[in-house]
Short mmCIF file of C-alpha atoms and ligand atoms in Angstrom, two decimals:
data_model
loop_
_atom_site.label_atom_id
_atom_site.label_comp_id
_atom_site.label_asym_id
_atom_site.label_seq_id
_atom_site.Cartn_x
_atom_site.Cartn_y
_atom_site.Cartn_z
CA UNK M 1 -9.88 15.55 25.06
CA UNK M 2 -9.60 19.65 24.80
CA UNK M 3 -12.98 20.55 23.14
CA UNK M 4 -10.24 23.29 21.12
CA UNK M 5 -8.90 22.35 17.96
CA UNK M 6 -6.88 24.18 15.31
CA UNK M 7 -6.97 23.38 11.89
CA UNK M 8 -3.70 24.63 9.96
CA UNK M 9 -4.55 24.85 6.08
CA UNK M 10 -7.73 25.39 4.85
CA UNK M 11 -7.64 23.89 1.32
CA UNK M 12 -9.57 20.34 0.02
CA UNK M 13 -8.45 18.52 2.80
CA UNK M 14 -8.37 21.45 6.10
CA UNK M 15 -11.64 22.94 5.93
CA UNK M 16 -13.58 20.34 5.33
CA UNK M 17 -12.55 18.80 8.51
CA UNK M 18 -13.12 21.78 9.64
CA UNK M 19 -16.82 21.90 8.80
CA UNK M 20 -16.91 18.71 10.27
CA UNK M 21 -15.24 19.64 13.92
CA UNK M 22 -17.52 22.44 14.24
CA UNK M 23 -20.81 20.58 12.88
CA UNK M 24 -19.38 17.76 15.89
CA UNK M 25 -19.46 20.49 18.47
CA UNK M 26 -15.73 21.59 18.73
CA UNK M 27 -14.21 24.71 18.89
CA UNK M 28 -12.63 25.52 15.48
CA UNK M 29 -9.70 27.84 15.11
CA UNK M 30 -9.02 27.48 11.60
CA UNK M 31 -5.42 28.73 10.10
CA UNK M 32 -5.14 29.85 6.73
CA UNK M 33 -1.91 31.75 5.27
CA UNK M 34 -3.04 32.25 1.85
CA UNK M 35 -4.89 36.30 2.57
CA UNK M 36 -7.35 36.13 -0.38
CA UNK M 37 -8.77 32.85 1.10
CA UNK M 38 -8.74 33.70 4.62
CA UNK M 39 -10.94 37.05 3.71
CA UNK M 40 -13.34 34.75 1.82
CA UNK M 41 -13.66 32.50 4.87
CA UNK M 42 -14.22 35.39 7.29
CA UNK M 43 -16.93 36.85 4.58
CA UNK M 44 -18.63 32.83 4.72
CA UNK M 45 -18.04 32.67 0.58
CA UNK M 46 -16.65 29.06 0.16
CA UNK M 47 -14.18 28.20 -2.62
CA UNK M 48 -14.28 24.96 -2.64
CA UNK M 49 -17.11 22.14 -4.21
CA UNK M 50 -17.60 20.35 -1.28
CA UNK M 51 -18.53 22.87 1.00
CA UNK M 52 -21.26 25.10 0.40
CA UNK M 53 -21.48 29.18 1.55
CA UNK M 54 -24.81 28.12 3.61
CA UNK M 55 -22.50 25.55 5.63
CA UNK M 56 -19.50 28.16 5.74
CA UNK M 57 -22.09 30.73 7.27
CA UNK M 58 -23.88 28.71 9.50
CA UNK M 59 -20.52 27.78 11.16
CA UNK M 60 -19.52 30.79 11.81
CA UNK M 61 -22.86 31.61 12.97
CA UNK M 62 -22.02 29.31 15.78
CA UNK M 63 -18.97 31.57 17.16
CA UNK M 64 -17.51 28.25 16.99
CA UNK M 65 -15.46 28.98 14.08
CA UNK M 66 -12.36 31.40 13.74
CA UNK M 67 -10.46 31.89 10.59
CA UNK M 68 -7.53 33.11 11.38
CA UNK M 69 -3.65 34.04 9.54
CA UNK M 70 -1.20 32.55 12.60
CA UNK M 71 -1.51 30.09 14.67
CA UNK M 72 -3.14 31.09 18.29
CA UNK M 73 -1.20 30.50 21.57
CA UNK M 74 -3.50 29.54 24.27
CA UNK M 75 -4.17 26.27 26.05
CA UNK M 76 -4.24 22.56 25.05
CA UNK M 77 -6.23 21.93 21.43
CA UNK M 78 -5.83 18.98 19.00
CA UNK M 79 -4.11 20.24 16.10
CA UNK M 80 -4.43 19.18 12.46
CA UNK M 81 -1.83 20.03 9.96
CA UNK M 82 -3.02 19.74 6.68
CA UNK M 83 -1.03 21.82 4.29
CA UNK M 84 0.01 21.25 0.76
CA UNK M 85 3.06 18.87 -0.14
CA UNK M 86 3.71 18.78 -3.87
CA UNK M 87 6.96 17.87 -5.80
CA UNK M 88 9.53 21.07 -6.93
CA UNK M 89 11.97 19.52 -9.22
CA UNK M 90 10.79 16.06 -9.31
CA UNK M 91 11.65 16.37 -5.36
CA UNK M 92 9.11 16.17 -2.31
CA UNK M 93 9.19 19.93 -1.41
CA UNK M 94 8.28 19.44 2.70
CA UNK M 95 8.73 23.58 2.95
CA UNK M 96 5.00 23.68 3.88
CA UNK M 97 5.09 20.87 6.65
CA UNK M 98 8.45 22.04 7.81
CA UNK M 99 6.53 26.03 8.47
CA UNK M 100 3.15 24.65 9.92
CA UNK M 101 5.30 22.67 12.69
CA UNK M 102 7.47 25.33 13.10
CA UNK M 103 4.55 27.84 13.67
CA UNK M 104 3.05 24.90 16.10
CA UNK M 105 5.86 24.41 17.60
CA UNK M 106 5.68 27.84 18.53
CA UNK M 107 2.78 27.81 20.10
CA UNK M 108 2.26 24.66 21.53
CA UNK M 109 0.56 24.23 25.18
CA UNK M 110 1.11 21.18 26.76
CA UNK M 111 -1.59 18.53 26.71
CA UNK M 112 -2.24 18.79 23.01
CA UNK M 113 -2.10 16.60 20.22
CA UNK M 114 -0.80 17.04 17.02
CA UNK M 115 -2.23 15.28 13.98
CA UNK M 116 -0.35 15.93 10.11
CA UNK M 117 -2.68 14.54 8.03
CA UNK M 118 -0.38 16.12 4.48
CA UNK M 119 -0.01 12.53 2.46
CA UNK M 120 3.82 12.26 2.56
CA UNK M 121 6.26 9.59 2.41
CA UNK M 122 6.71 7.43 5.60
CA UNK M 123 9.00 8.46 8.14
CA UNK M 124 7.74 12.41 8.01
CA UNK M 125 5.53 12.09 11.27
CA UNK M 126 7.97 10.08 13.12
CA UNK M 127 11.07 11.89 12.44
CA UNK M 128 10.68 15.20 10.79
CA UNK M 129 7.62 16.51 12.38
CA UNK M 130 8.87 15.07 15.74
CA UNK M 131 12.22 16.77 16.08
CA UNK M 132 10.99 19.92 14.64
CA UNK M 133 7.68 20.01 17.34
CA UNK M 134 10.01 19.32 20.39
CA UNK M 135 13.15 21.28 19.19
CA UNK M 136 11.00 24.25 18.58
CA UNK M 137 8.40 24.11 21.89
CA UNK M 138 11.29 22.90 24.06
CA UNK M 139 8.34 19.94 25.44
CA UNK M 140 8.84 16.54 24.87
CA UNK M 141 6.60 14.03 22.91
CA UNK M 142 4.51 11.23 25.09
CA UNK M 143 5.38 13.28 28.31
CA UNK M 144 4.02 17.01 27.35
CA UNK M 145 2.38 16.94 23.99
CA UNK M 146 1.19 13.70 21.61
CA UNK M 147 1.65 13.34 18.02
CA UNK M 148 0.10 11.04 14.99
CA UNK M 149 -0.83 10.52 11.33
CA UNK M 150 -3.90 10.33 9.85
CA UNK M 151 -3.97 10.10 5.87
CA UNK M 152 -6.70 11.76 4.59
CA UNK M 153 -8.52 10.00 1.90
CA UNK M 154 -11.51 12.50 0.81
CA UNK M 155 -12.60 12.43 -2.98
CA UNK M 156 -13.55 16.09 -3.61
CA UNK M 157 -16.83 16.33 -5.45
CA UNK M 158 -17.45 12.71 -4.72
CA UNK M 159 -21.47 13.05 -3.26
CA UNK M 160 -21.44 9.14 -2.18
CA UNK M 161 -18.95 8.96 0.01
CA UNK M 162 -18.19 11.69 2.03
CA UNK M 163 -16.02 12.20 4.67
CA UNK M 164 -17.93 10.73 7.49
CA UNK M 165 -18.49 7.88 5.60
CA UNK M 166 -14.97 7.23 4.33
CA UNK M 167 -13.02 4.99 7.19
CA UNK M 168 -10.65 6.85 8.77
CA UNK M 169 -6.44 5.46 9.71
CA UNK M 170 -5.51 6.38 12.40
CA UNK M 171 -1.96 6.10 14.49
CA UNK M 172 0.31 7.66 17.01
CA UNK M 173 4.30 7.92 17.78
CA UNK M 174 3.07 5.36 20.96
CA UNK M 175 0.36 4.24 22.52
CA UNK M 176 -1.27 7.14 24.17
CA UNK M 177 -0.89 9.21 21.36
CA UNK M 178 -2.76 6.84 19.63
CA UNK M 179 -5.60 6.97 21.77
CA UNK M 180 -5.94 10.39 21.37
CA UNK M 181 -6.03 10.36 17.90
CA UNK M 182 -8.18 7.71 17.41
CA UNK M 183 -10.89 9.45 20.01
CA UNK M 184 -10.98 12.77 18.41
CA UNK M 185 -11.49 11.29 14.64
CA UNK M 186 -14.24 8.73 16.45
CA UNK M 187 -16.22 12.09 17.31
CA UNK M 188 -15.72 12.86 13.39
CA UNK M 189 -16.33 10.08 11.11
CA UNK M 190 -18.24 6.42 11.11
CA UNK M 191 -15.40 4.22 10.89
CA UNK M 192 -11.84 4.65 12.52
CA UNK M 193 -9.11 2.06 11.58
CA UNK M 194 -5.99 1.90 13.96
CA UNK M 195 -2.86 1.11 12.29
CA UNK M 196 0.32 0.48 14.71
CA UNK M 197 2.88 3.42 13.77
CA UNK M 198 2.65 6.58 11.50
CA UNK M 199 4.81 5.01 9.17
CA UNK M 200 2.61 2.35 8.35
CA UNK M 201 -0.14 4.92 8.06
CA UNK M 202 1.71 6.96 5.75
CA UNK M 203 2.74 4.29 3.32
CA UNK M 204 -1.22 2.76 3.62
CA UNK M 205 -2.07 6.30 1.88
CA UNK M 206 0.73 5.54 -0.91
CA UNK M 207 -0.30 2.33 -1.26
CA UNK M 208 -3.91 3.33 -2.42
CA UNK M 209 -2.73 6.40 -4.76
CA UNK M 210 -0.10 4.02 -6.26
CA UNK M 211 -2.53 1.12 -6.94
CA UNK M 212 -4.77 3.52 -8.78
CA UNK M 213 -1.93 5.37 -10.63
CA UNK M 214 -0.67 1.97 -12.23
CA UNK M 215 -3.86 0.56 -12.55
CA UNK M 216 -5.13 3.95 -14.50
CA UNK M 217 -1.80 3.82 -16.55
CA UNK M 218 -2.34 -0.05 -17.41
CA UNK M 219 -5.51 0.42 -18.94
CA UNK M 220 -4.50 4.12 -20.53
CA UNK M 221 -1.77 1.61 -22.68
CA UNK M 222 -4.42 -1.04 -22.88
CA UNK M 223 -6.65 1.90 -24.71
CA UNK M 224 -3.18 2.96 -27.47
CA UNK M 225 -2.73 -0.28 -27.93
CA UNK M 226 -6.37 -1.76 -28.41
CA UNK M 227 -6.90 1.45 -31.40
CA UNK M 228 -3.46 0.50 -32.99
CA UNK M 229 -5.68 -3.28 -33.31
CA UNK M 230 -8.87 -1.79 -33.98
CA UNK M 231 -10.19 -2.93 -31.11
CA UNK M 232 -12.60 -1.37 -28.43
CA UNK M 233 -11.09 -1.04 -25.29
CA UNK M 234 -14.08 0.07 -23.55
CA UNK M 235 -16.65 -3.05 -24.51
CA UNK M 236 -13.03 -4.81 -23.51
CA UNK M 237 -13.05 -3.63 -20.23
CA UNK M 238 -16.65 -3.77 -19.48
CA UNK M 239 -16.64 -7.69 -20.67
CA UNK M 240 -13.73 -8.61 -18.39
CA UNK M 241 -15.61 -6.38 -15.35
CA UNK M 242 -17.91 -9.25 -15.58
CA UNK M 243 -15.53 -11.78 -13.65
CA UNK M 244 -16.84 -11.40 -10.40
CA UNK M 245 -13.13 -12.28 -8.48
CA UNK M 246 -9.70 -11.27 -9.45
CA UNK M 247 -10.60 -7.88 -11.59
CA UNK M 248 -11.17 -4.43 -10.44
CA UNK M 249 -12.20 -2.23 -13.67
CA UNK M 250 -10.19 0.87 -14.60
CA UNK M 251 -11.34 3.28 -17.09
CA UNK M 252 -8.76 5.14 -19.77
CA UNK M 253 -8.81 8.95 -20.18
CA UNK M 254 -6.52 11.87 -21.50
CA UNK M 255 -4.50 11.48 -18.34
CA UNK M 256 -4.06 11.51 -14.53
CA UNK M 257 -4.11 15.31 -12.02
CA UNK M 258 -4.71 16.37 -9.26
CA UNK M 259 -1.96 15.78 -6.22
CA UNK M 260 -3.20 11.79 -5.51
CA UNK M 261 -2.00 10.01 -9.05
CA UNK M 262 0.54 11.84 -10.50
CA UNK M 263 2.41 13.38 -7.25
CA UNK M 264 2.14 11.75 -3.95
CA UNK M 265 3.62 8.02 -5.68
CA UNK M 266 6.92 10.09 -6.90
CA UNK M 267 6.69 10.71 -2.05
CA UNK M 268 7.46 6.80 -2.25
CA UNK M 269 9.49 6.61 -4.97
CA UNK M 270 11.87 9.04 -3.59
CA UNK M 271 12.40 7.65 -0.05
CA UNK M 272 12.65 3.96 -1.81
CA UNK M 273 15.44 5.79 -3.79
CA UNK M 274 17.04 7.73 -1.17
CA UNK M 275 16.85 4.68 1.88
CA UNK M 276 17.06 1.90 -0.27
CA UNK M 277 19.01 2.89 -3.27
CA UNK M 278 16.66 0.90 -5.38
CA UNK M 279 14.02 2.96 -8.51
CA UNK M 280 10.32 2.09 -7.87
CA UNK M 281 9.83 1.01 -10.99
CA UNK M 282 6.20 0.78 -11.34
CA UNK M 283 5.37 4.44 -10.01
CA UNK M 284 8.24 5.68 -12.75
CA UNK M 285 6.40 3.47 -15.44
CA UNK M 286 2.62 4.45 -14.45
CA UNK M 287 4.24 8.21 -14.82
CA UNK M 288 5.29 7.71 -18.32
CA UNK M 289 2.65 6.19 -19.68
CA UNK M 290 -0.19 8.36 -17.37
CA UNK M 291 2.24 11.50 -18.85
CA UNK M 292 1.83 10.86 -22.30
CA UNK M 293 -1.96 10.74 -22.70
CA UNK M 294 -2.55 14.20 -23.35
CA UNK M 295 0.26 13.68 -26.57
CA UNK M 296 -1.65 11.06 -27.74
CA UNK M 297 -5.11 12.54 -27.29
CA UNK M 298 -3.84 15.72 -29.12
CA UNK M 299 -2.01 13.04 -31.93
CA UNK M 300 -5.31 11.15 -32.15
CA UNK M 301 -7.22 14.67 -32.59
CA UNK M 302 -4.94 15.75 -35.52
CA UNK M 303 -4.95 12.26 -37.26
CA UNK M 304 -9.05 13.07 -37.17
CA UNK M 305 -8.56 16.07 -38.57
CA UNK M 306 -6.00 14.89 -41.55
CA UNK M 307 -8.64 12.29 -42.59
CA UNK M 308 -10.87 14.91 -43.24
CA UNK M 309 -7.96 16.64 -45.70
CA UNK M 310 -7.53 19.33 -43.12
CA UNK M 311 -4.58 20.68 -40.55
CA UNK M 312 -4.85 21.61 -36.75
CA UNK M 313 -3.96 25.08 -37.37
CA UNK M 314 -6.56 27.56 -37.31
CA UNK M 315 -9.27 25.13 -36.76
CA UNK M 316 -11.76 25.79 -33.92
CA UNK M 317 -11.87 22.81 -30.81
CA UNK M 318 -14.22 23.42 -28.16
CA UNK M 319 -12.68 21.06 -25.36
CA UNK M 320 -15.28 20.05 -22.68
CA UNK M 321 -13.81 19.89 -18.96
CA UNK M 322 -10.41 21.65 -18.27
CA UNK M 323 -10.54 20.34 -14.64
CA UNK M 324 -8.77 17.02 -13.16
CA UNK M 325 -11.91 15.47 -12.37
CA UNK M 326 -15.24 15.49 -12.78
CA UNK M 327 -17.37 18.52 -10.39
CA UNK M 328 -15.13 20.13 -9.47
CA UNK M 329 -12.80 23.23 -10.79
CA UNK M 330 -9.44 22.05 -9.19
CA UNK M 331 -6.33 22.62 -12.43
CA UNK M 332 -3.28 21.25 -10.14
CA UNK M 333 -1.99 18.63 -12.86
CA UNK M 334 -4.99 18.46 -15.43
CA UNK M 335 -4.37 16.93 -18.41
CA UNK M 336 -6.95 18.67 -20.30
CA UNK M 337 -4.73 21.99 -19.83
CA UNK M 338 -1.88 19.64 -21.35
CA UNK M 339 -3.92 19.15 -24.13
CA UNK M 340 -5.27 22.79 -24.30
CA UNK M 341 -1.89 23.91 -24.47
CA UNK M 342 -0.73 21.81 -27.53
CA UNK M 343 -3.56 22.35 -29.20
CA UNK M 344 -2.79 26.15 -28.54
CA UNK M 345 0.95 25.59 -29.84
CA UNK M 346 -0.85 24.22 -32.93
CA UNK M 347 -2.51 27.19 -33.99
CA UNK M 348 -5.75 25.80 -33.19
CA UNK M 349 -8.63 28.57 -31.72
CA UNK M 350 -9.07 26.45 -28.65
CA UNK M 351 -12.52 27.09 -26.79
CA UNK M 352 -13.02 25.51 -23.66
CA UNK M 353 -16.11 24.87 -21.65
CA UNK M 354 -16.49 24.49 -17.76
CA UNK M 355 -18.41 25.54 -15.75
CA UNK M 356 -16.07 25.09 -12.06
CA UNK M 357 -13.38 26.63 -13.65
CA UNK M 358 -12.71 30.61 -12.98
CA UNK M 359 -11.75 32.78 -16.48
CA UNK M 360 -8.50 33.85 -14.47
CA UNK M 361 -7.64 30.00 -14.33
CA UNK M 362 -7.95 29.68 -18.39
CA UNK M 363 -4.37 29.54 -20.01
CA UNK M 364 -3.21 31.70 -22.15
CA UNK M 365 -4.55 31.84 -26.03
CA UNK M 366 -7.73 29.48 -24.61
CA UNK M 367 -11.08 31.20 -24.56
CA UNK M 368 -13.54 30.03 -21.99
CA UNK M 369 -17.06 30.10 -22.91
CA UNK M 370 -20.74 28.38 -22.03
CA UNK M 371 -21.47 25.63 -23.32
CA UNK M 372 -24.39 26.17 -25.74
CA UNK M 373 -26.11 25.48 -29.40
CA UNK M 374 -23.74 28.46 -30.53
CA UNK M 375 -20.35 27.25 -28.51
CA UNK M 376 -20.88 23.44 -30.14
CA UNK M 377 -22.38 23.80 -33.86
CA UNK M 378 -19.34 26.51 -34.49
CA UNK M 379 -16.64 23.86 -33.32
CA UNK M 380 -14.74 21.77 -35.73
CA UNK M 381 -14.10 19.43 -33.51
CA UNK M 382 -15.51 18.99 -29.75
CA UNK M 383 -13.54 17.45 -27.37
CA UNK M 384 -15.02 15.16 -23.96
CA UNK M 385 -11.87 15.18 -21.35
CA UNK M 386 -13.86 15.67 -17.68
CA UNK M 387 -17.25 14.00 -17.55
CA UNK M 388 -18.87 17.18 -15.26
CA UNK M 389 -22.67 16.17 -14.48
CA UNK M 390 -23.24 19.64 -15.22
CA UNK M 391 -22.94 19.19 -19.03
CA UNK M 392 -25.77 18.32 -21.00
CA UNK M 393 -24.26 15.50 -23.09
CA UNK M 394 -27.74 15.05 -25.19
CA UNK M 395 -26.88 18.51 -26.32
CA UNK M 396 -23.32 18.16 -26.87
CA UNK M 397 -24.74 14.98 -29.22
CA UNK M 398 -27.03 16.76 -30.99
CA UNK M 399 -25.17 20.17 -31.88
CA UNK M 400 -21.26 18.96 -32.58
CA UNK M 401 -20.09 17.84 -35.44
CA UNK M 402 -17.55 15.73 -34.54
CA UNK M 403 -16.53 14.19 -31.13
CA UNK M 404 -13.59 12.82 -30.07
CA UNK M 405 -14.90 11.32 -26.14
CA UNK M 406 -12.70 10.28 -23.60
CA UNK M 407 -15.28 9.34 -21.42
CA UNK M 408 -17.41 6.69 -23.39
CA UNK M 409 -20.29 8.95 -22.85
CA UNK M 410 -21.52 9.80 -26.14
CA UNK M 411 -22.32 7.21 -29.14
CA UNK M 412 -23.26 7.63 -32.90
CA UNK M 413 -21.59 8.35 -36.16
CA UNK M 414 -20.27 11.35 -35.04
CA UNK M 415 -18.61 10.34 -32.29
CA UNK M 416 -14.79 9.06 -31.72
CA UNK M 417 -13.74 7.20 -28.88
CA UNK M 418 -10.71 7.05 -27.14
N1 LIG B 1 -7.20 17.47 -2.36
C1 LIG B 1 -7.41 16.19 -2.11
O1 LIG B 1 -8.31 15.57 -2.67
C2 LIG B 1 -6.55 15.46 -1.09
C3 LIG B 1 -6.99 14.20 -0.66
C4 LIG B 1 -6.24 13.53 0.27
C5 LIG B 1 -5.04 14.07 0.73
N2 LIG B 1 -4.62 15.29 0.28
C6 LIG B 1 -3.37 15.82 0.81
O2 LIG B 1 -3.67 16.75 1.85
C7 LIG B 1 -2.73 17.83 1.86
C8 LIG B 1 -3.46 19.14 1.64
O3 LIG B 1 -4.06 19.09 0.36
P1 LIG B 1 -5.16 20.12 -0.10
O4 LIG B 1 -5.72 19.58 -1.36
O5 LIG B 1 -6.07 20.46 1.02
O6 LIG B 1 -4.23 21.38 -0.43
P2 LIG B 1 -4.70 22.87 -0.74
O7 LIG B 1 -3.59 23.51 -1.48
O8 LIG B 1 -6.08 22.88 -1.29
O9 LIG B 1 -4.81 23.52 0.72
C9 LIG B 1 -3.74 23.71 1.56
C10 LIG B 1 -3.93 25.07 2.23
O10 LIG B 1 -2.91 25.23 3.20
C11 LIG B 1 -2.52 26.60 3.19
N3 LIG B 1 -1.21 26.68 3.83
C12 LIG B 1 0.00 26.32 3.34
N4 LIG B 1 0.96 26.50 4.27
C13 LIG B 1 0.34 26.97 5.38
C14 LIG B 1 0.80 27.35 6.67
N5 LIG B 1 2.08 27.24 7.01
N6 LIG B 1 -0.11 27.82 7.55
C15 LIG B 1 -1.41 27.92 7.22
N7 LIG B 1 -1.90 27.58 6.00
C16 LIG B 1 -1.04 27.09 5.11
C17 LIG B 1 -2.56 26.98 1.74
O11 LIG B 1 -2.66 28.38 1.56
C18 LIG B 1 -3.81 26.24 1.26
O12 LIG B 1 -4.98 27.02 1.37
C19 LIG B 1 -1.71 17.48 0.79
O13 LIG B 1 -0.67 16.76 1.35
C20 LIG B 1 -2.50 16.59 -0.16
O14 LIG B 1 -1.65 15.73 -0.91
C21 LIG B 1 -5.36 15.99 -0.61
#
C-alpha cells in the first residue's frame, strides 16, 4: 500500500480522516477548494469541533501534512473523496463528486486507489465515479488503478465514539480493490466490516440515516399528538424504553438538520423514483412531519404567550441553541434557525444564545448574545432547542421566567415541555 494519500475535502468528514492518516503514520496531502479554509489549515487554526488547533499543529509539525488547493500529480497514493453532496431543488446535486473525480482523474498515477466516501445513493461509485475516473485518466479500473466506497458514519461532537471506534464498511468495484480498501481503513480504525459491492455499501449508509429520520419523525407526531391528549410523551417514552427487546427509544425535538436526516434519505428516494418508478413513501412522510416541527414549536410558543393575554409581536425570546445538534456550531438544516426566523417574521426581538455559533452565521433581525443572569431574566420567554453541554441549565432554571424545553432538561412550574 503507497504510504501517500490524498484527502480531497476537508470539511466534517475529510479532515478528520485526515488527522487520523497522519496520526497512523501516512503521508497526508490534504485538498481543500474552499480559500478561507485552506489558509486556516496552513495557519493550524481548526474550524471544526472535533479537531482541536493543538492536533492541527502538531500534524503539520510532522511535515506529514500538506494542505493544499488542487490535487497533486505524482506517484501512486490512496485517495479519499469526501466532498459535500446536498440536494438543489429537491434533486441530488452530484456537481461536487462529479469535480473531485474529474480533478483525480486528472491526476491519477497508476497503482492507486480511489475511495468516495460522500454518502450518496447506490450506484454513484460503481457507475458515475467509474466512467468519469477512467474516461478522464485514460487507465482502466482493476488493471491500472482500484476503486471503492466507504460510508462514513462519524457523529461530529460525539466524545464516545469517535472515529476509530466507530466500525468502518468497507467495499470495492472487485475483489482486489477491496483488499485495498479494506487494508488502508484497517491501519485507521478498530473495526472494518467488508460488504460485497459499493452499492450495497452505499445503501447500508441510507439505511441507517433513514431508520433514524422515521424513527425521529414517529416520535416528533407521537409528541403533537400526546399534548393534543394531555399526555406526556416523554415519561411515555421513557416507560416503554423499559422493554428490554423490540424498542429502540427516540426522543422528540423542534426538528431534524444537518445533511444525515433531512438530506441524504431524499439520495434514496430519488433513485427509488427514478429506477423504479415507485415514491419512498416513508422518507417523504418522515420529511413532512420532521419539516413541520419548527411550525409547531413556534405555534406552541404563541399559544403560551396568548394564555398569558399577550401577542408574539414585540415580545423578547431568548432561544437557546441555533445549531443542529448539540456541541457543535454546524447551521446546514437547523431547525432552530426555522424557528428563529418565524419568530423574527412575528415581530418578536429574538435573542439567541450559542456559544459554537459565529455572529456572521446569526440570521438576519436575530441578535446573538451570552448567555447570562442579564440575557435570561430580560426574556419573556426562553426557549431550549440544542441541549449544548456548554449551557448552564441550573442557571437557565433559576433566571427565566418561562421555558418552553425541547429537550426534557429542565423541570418546575416554570417550565413547558414539548
Ligand atoms: N458531517 C457529517 O457528520 C457527515 C457524516 C457522515 C457522512 N457525511 C457525508 O460526507 C460528505 C462530506 O460531508 P462534510 O460534512 O465533510 O461536508 P463539508 O461541507 O463540511 O466539507 C466538504 C469540504 O469539501 C470541500 N470541497 C468541495 N468540493 C471540493 C473539490 N472539488 N475539491 C476540494 N475540496 C472540495 C468544501 O469546500 C468543504 O470544505 C457528504 O456527502 C456528507 O453527506 C457527513
Amino acid at each position: 500500500m503507497p504510504d501517500a494519500v490524498t484527502v480531497v475535502g476537508q470539511g466534517y468528514v475529510g479532515l478528520v480522516l485526515a488527522m487520523r492518516a497522519v496520526e497512523a503514520g501516512f503521508t497526508v496531502t490534504a485538498v481543500e477548494s474552499d480559500a478561507e479554509r485552506l489558509e486556516h489549515l496552513r495557519a493550524g487554526r481548526s474550524y471544526l469541533e472535533d479537531v482541536g488547533d493543538e492536533q492541527l499543529r502538531a500534524a503539520l509539525d510532522t511535515c506529514r501534512f500538506h494542505p493544499v488547493a488542487e490535487m497533486p500529480g505524482g506517484g501512486p497514493a490512496t485517495i479519499v473523496i469526501a466532498v459535500p453532496t446536498p440536494l438543489v431543488d429537491g434533486v441530488p446535486d452530484l456537481s461536487h463528486v462529479r469535480a473531485a473525480c474529474g480533478a483525480v482523474g486528472a491526476r491519477l498515477a497508476p497503482g492507486s486507489t480511489v475511495i468516495l466516501e460522500s454518502t450518496t445513493y447506490p450506484g454513484t461509485t460503481e457507475e458515475l465515479v467509474l466512467e468519469i475516473l477512467e474516461r478522464v485518466s485514460g487507465l482502466r479500473c482493476g488493471r491500472d488503478f482500484w476503486l471503492g466506497y466507504s460510508p462514513e458514519r462519524i457523529d461530529p461532537g460525539n466524545a464516545a465514539w469517535t472515529f476509530t471506534r466507530i466500525p468502518k464498511l468497507v467495499s470495492g468495484v472487485d475483489a482486489a480493490s477491496l483488499e485495498r480498501v479494506r487494508a488502508f481503513y484497517e491501519r485507521l480504525v478498530d473495526t472494518v466490516v467488508p460488504v460485497s459491492r459499493p452499492r450495497e455499501a452505499e445503501l447500508a449508509k441510507l439505511l441507517e440515516n433513514t431508520f433514524r429520520h422515521v424513527n425521529v419523525a414517529l416520535v416528533n407526531e407521537f409528541a403533537v399528538l400526546a399534548h393534543a391528549l394531555g399526555i406526556d410523551v416523554w415519561e411515555t417514552i421513557g416507560a416503554a424504553a423499559t422493554k428490554p427487546f423490540g424498542f429502540l427509544a427516540f426522543w422528540p425535538g423542534p426538528g431534524v438538520g444537518g445533511h444525515c436526516l433531512p438530506v441524504d434519505p431524499l439520495y434514496l428516494s430519488w433513485r427509488v423514483r427514478l429506477t423504479a418508478d415507485r415514491p419512498f413513501r416513508f422518507v417523504e412522510l418522515a420529511n413532512e412531519v420532521n419539516r413541520h416541527m419548527p411550525g409547531y414549536v413556534v405555534d406552541r410558543l404563541t399559544a403560551a404567550f396568548n394564555l398569558r393575554g399577550l401577542s408574539v409581536r414585540d415580545r423578547r425570546v431568548l432561544l437557546l441553541g441555533l445549531a443542529y445538534k448539540p456541541d457543535v456550531g454546524d447551521l446546514r438544516e437547523a431547525p432552530a434557525l426555522a424557528v428563529a426566523q418565524r419568530l423574527v417574521a412575528l415581530g418578536a426581538d429574538v435573542r439567541v444564545a450559542d456559544p459554537h455559533v459565529r455572529p456572521a452565521d446569526v440570521p438576519l433581525g436575530v441578535t446573538l448574545v451570552d448567555l447570562d443572569p442579564d440575557a435570561l431574566s430580560s426574556a419573556e420567554m426562553v426557549v431550549l432547542l440544542v441541549p449544548h453541554a456548554a449551557f448552564d441549565l441550573a442557571l437557565v432554571s433559576a433566571q427565566a421566567k418561562h421555558v418552553f424545553d425541547c429537550c426534557h432538561r429542565l423541570t418546575g412550574a416554570h417550565v413547558e415541555q414539548l
